[in-house]
Tab-separated table of C-alpha atoms in Angstrom:
chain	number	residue	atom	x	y	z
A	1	UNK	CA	6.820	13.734	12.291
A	2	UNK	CA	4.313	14.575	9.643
A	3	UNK	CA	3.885	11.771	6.723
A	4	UNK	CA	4.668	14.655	4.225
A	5	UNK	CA	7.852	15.408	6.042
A	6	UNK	CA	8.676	11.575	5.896
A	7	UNK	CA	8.138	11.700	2.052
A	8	UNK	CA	10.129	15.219	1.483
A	9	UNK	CA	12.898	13.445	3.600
A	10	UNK	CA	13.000	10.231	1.498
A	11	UNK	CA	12.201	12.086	-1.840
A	12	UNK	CA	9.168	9.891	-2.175
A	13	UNK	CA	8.004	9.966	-6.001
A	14	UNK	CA	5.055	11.982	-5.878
A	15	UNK	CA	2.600	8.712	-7.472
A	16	UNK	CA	4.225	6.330	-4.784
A	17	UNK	CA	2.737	9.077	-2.203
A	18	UNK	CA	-0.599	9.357	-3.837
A	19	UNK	CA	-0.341	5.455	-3.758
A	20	UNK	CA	0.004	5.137	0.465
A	21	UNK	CA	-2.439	8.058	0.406
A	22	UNK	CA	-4.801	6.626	-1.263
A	23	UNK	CA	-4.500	3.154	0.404
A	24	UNK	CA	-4.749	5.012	3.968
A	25	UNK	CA	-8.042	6.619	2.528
A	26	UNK	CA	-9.554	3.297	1.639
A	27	UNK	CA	-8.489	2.119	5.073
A	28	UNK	CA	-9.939	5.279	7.051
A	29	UNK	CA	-13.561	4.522	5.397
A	30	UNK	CA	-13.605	1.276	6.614
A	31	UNK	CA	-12.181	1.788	10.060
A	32	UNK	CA	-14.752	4.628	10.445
A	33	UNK	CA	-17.456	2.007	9.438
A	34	UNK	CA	-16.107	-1.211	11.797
A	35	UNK	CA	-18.327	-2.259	14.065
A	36	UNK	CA	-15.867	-3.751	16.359
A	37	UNK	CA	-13.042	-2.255	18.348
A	38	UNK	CA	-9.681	-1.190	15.925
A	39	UNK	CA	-6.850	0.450	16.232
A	40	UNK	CA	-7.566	3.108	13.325
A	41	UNK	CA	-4.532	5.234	13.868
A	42	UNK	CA	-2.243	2.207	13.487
A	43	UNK	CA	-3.653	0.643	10.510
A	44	UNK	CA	-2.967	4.905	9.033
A	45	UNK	CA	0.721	4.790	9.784
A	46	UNK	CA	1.157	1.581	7.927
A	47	UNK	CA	-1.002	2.591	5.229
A	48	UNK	CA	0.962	5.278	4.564
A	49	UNK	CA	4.481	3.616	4.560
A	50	UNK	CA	3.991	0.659	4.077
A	51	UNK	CA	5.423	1.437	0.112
A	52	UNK	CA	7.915	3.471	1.025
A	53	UNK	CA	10.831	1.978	-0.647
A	54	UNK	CA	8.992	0.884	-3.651
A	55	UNK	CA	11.506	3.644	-5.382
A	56	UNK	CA	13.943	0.995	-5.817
A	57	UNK	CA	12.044	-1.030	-8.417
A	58	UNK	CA	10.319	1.677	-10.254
A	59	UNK	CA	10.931	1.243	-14.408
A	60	UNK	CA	10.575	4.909	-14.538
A	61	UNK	CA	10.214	4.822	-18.045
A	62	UNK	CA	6.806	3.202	-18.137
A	63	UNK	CA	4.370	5.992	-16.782
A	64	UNK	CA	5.897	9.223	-17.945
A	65	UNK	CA	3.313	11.163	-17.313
A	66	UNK	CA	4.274	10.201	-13.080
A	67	UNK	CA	7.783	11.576	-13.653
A	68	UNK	CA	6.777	15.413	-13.849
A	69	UNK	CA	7.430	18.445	-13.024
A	70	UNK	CA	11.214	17.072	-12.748
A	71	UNK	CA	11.351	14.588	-15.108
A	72	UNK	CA	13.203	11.206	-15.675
A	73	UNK	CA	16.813	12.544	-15.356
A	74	UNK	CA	15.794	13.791	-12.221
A	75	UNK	CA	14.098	10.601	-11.037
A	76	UNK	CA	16.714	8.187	-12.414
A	77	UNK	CA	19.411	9.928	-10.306
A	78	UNK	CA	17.391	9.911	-7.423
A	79	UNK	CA	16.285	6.133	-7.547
A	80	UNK	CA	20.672	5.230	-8.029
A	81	UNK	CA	20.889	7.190	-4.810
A	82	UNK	CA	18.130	5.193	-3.032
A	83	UNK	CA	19.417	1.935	-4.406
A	84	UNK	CA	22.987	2.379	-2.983
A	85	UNK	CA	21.462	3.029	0.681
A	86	UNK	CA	18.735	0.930	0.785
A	87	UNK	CA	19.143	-1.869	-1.556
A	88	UNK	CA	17.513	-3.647	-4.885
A	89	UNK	CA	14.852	-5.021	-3.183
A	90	UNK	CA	12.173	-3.476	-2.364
A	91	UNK	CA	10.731	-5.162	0.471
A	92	UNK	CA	14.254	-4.870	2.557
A	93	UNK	CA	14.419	-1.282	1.326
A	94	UNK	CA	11.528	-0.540	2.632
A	95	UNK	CA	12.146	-2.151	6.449
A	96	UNK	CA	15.194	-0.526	6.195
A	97	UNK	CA	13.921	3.100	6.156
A	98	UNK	CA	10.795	1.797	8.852
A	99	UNK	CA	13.862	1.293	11.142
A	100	UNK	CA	15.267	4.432	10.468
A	101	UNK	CA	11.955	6.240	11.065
A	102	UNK	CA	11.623	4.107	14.414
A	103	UNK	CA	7.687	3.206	14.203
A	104	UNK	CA	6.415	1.549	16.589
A	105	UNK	CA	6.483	-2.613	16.697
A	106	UNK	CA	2.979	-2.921	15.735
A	107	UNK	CA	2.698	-0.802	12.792
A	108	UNK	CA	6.047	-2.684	11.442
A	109	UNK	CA	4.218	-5.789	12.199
A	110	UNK	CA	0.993	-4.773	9.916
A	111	UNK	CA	3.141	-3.622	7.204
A	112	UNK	CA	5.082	-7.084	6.999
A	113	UNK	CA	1.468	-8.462	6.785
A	114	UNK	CA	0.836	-6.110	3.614
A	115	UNK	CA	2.645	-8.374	1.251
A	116	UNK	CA	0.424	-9.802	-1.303
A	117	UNK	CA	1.516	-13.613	-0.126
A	118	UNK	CA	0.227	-13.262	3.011
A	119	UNK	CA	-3.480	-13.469	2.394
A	120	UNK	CA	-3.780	-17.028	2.936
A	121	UNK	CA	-2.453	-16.397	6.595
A	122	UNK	CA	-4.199	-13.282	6.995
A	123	UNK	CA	-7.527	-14.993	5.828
A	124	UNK	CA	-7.041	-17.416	8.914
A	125	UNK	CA	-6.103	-14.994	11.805
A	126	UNK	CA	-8.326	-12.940	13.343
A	127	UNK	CA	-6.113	-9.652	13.081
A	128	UNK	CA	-8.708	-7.192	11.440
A	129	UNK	CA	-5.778	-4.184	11.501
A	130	UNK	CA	-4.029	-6.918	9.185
A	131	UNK	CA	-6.859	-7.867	7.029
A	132	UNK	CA	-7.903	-4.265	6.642
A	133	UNK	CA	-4.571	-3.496	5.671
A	134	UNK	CA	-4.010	-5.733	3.250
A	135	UNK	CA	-7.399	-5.346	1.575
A	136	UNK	CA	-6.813	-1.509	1.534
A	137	UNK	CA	-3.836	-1.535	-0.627
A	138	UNK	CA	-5.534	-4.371	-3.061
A	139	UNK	CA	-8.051	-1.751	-3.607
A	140	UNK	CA	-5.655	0.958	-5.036
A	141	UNK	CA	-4.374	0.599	-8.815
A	142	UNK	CA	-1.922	2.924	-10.233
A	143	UNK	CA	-4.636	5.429	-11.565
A	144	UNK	CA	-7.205	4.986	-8.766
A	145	UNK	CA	-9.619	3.171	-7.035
A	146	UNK	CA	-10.854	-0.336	-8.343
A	147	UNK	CA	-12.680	-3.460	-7.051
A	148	UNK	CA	-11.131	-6.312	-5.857
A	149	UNK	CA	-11.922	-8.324	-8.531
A	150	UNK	CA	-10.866	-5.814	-11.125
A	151	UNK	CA	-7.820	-5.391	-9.030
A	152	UNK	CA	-6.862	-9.263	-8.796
A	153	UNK	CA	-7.378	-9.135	-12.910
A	154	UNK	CA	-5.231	-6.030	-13.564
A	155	UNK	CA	-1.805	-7.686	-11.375
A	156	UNK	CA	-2.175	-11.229	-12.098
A	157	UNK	CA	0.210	-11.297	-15.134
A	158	UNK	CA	2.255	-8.819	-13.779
A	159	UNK	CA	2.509	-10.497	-10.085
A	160	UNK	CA	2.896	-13.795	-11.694
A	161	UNK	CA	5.819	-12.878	-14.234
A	162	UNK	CA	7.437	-11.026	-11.448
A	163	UNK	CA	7.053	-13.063	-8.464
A	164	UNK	CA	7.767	-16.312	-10.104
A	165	UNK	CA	4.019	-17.500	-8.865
A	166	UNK	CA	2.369	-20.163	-10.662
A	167	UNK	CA	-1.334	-19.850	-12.146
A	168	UNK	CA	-2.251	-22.152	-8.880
A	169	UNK	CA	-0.914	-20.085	-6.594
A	170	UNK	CA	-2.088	-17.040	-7.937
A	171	UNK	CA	-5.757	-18.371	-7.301
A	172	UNK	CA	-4.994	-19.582	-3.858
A	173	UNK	CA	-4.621	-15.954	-3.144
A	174	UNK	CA	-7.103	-13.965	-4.904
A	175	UNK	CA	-9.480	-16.895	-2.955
A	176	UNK	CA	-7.768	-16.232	0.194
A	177	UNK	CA	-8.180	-11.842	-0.636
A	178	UNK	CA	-11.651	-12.210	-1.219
A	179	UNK	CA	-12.409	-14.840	1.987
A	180	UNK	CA	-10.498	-11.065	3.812
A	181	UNK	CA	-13.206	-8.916	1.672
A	182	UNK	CA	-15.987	-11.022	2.914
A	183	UNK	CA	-14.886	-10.871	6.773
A	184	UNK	CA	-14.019	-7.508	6.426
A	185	UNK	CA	-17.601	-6.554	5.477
A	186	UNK	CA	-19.194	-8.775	7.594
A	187	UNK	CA	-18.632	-6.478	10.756
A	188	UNK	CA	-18.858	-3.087	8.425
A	189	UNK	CA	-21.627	-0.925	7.938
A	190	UNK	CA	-20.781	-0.475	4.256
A	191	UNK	CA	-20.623	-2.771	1.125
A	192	UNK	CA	-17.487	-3.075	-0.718
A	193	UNK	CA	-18.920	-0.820	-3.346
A	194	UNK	CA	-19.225	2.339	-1.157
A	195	UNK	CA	-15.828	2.791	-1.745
A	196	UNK	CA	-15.532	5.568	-4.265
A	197	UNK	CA	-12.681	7.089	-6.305
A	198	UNK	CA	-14.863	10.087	-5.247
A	199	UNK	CA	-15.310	9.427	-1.391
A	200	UNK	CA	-11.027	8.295	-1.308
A	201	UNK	CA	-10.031	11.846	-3.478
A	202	UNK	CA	-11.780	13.877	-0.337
A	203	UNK	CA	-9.880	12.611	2.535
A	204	UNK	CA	-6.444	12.149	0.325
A	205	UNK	CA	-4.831	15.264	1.399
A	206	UNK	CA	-5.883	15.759	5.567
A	207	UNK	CA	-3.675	12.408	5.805
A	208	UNK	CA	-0.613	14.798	4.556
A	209	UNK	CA	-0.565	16.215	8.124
A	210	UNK	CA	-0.854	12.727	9.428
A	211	UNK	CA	1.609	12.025	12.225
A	212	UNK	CA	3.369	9.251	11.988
A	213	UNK	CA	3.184	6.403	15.436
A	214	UNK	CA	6.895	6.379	16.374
């Protein structure tokens, strides 16, 4: 099945799917820049899912502007609907429709990985599907592409306040993120730099027709 069927299916907010596109963009450039032996289409199917039931925690009144052509009547009924089969949380929601999907093991492994506490185990394996992953999706913000310093700035309140994670925890993993940066690049033939709003925006939409490992 094509990733743009999966979203149509789920009635994927159209910013959540320019989200996982974006993230599998990010991913693609530095798969097709790894100097050692990947699994590229693997790391793309959890790239784009890996949000996919981030529609349960959306405070739709925030960004507007991500709300149209429908609008927030629209978008509030649909989210109810979503919360009463998949849940409040997010996470779960998200495994939930994985399963329903059927992807394979491996891609539901890397996706697990994904979660922002996991960099300090990440940091120590020597997974590179997982640390490339991970690293990908640190790289998106809600309006585009951003370092990962800039990145770790613009969600520590946020991730704090709504993780219940203390200022020394917080550091322990924007440390452990940028000890994945630093391996990542180690074996790439790019800088973290050379990853563009610019270079992402080009290869966005070819992952619509992306078919999904299941």
């Amino acid at each position: 099945m094509k990733v743009s069927e999966i979203y149509r299916k789920y009635k994927i907010m159209p910013n959540l799917q320019t989200h996982m596109l974006r993230v599998s963009s990010v991913a693609s450039i530095i798969c097709d820049n790894f100097l050692k032996p990947i699994d590229k289409n693997l790391i793309i199917t959890a790239a784009l899912l890996h949000d996919i039931g981030n529609m349960v925690r959306f405070k739709l009144e925030v960004f507007p502007e991500f709300l149209e052509p429908e609008g927030l009547k629209f978008w509030s009924k649909t989210q109810q609907e979503f919360i009463r089969k998949y849940g409040k949380n997010d996470y779960e929601a998200t495994y939930k429709i994985l399963r329903q999907i059927g992807i394979k093991p491996k891609a539901f492994s890397l996706i697990k990985s994904m979660e922002f506490k996991k960099a300090p185990v990440n940091a120590k394996l020597k997974n590179f599907e997982m640390k490339i992953c991970q690293y990908s999706d640190l790289r998106v913000a809600p309006f585009g592409i951003l370092s990962l310093e800039e990145r770790l700035r613009e969600v520590q309140n946020r991730f704090m306040r709504n993780k219940g994670v203390s200022d020394k925890e917080f550091k322990h993993l924007a440390e452990s993120m940028k000890k994945i940066e630093k391996q990542i690049f180690s074996t790439t033939k790019i800088r973290p730099s050379d990853i563009t709003e610019e270079q992402v925006n080009l290869l966005m939409d070819k992952f619509r027709d992306f078919e999904v490992i299941s």
